[in-house]
Coordinates of C-alpha atoms in Angstrom, one line a residue:
X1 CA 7.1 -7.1 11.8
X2 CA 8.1 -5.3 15.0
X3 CA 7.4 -8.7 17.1
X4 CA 9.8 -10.6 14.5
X5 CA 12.6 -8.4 14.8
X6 CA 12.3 -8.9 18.6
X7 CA 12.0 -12.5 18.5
X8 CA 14.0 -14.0 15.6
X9 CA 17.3 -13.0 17.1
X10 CA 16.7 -15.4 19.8
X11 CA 16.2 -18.3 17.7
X12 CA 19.4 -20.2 17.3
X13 CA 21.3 -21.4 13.8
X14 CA 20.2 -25.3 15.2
X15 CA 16.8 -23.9 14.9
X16 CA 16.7 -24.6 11.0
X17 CA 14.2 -27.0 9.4
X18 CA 16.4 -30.3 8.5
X19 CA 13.7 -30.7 4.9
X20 CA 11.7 -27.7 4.1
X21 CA 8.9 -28.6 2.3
X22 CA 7.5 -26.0 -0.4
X23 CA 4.3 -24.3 1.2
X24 CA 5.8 -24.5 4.4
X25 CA 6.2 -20.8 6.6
X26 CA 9.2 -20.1 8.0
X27 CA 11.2 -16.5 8.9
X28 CA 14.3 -15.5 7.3
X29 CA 17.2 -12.7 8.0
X30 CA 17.6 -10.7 5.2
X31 CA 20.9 -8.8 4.9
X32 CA 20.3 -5.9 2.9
X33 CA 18.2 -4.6 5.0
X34 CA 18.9 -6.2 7.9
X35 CA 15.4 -7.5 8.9
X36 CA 13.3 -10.7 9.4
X37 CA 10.8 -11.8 7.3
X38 CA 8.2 -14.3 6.9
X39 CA 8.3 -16.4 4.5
X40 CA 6.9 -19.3 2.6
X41 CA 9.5 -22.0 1.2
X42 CA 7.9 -21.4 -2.7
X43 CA 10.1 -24.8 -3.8
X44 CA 14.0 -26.8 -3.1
X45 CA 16.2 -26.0 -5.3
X46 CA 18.7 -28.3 -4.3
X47 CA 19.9 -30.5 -1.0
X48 CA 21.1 -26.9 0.7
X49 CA 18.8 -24.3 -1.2
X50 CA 15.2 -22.7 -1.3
X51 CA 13.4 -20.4 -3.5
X52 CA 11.3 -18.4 -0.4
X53 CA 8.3 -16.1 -1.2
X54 CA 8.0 -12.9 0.9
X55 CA 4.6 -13.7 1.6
X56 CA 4.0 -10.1 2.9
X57 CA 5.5 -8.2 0.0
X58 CA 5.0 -10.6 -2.8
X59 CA 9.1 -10.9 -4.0
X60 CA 11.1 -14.1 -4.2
X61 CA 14.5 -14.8 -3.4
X62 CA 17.0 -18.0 -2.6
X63 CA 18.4 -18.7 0.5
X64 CA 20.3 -21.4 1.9
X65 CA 18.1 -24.4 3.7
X66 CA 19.8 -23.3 6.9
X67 CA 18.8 -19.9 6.9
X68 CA 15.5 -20.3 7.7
X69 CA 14.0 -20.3 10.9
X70 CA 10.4 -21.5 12.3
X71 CA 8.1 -18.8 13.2
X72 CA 9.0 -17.6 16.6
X73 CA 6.0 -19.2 18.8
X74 CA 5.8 -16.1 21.2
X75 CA 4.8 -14.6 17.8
X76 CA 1.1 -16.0 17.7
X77 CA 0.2 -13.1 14.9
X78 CA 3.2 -13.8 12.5
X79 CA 1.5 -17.7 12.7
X80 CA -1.9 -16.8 12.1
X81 CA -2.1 -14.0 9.8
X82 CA -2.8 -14.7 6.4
X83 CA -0.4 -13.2 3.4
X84 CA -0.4 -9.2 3.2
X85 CA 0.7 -9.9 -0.6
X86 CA -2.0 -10.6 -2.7
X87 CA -1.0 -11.7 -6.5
X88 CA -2.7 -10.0 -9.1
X89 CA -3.4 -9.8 -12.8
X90 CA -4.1 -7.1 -15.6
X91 CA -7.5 -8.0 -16.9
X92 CA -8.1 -9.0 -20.3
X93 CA -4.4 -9.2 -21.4
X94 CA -1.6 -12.4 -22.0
X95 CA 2.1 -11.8 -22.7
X96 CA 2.3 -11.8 -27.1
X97 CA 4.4 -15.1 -26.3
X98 CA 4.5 -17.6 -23.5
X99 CA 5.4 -15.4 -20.9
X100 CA 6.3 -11.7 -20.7
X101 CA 10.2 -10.5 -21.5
X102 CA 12.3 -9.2 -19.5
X103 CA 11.7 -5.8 -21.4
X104 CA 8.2 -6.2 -20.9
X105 CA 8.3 -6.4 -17.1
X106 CA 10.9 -3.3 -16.9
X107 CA 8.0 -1.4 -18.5
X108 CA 5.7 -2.3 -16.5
X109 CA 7.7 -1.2 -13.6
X110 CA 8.8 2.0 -15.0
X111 CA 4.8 2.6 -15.3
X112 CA 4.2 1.4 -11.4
X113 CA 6.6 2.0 -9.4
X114 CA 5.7 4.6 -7.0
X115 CA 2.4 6.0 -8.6
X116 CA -0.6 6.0 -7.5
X117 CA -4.0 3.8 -9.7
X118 CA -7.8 3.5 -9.6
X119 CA -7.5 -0.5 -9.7
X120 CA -10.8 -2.0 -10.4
X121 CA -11.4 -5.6 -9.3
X122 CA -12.7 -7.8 -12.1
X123 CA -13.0 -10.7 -10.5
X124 CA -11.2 -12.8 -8.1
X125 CA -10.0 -16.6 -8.5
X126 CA -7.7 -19.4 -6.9
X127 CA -4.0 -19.0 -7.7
X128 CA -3.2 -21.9 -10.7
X129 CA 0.1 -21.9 -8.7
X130 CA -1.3 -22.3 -5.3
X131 CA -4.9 -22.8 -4.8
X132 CA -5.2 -21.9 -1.4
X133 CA -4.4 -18.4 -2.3
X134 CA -6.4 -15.9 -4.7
X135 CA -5.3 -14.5 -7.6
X136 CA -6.8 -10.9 -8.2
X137 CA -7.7 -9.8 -11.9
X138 CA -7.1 -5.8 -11.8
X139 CA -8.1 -3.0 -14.5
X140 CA -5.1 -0.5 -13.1
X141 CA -6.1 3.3 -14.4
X142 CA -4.0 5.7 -14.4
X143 CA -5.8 9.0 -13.2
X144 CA -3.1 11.4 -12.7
X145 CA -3.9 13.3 -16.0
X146 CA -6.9 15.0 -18.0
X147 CA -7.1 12.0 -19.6
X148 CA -7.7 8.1 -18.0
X149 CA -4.8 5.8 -19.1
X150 CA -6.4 2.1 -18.6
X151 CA -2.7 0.1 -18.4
X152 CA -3.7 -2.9 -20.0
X153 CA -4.6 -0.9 -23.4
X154 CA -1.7 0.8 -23.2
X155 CA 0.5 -2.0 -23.0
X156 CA -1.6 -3.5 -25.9
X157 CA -0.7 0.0 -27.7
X158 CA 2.7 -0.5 -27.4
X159 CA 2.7 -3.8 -28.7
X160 CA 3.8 -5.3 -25.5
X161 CA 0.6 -7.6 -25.0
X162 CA -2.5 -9.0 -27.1
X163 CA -6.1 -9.1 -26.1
X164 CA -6.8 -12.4 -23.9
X165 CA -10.1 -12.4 -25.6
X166 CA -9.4 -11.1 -29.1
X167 CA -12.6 -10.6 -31.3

């Protein structure tokens, strides 16, 4: 990070890729935090926008084509090291429908966000979405009481998610 933020300043605006491809790593000023990132281009939206993944963080955002930037070649580290983010699922729960509401997600969040979890690995696969990267299956515990709280029951408690294997 402390090499990009040294080095991505000196890249010009004519340094932009003329047709970013989706897998593709490039670096990107972010403004509300005023910082360079890497990034990988996660799919076009249209002719003058990209959906970008955070590859080091895990979020996703849309910026304009022309605000990307290669990675900076006196930057041989930012090239060569693999993703910090690693994507991860709970184990042995789906979403009650196709995919998980909004509501859902805030919940999850609110049950996250800065705490700290046992995570037990269950096993580790190829992401469906890109197969060069893994895709973690966590059991997340909550230990910070006298009694365990196993995150994937609870949200099964609540009503929020079903058994991916139900008897």
């Amino acid at each position: 990070m402390a090499s990009l933020q040294i080095e991505c300043p000196k890249l010009t605006e004519s340094e932009h890729p003329t047709k970013p491809a989706s897998g593709e790593l490039y670096t990107v000023f972010y403004d509300k935090d005023r910082s360079w990132y890497r990034v990988v281009v996660a799919g076009v939206v249209s002719a003058d926008m990209v959906s970008v993944y955070f590859c080091d963080y895990g979020d996703l955002a849309v910026f304009p084509a022309d605000a990307l930037r290669p990675v900076p070649s006196r930057t041989p580290l930012a090239r060569t090291l693999p993703p910090q983010a690693i994507k991860a699922r709970l184990f042995d729960i789906k979403p009650l429908h196709k995919d998980w509401t909004v509501e859902d997600c805030l919940r999850f969040q609110e049950l996250c966000v800065e705490q700290q979890f046992v995570g037990v690995c269950k096993k580790v696969e190829r992401d469906p979405l890109n197969p060069t990267e893994p895709l973690l299956t966590l059991e997340l515990i909550d230990t910070s009481t006298d009694d365990d709280i196993y995150l994937n029951k609870l949200l099964v408690a609540e009503g929020r998610a079903r058994l991916e294997f139900a008897p």
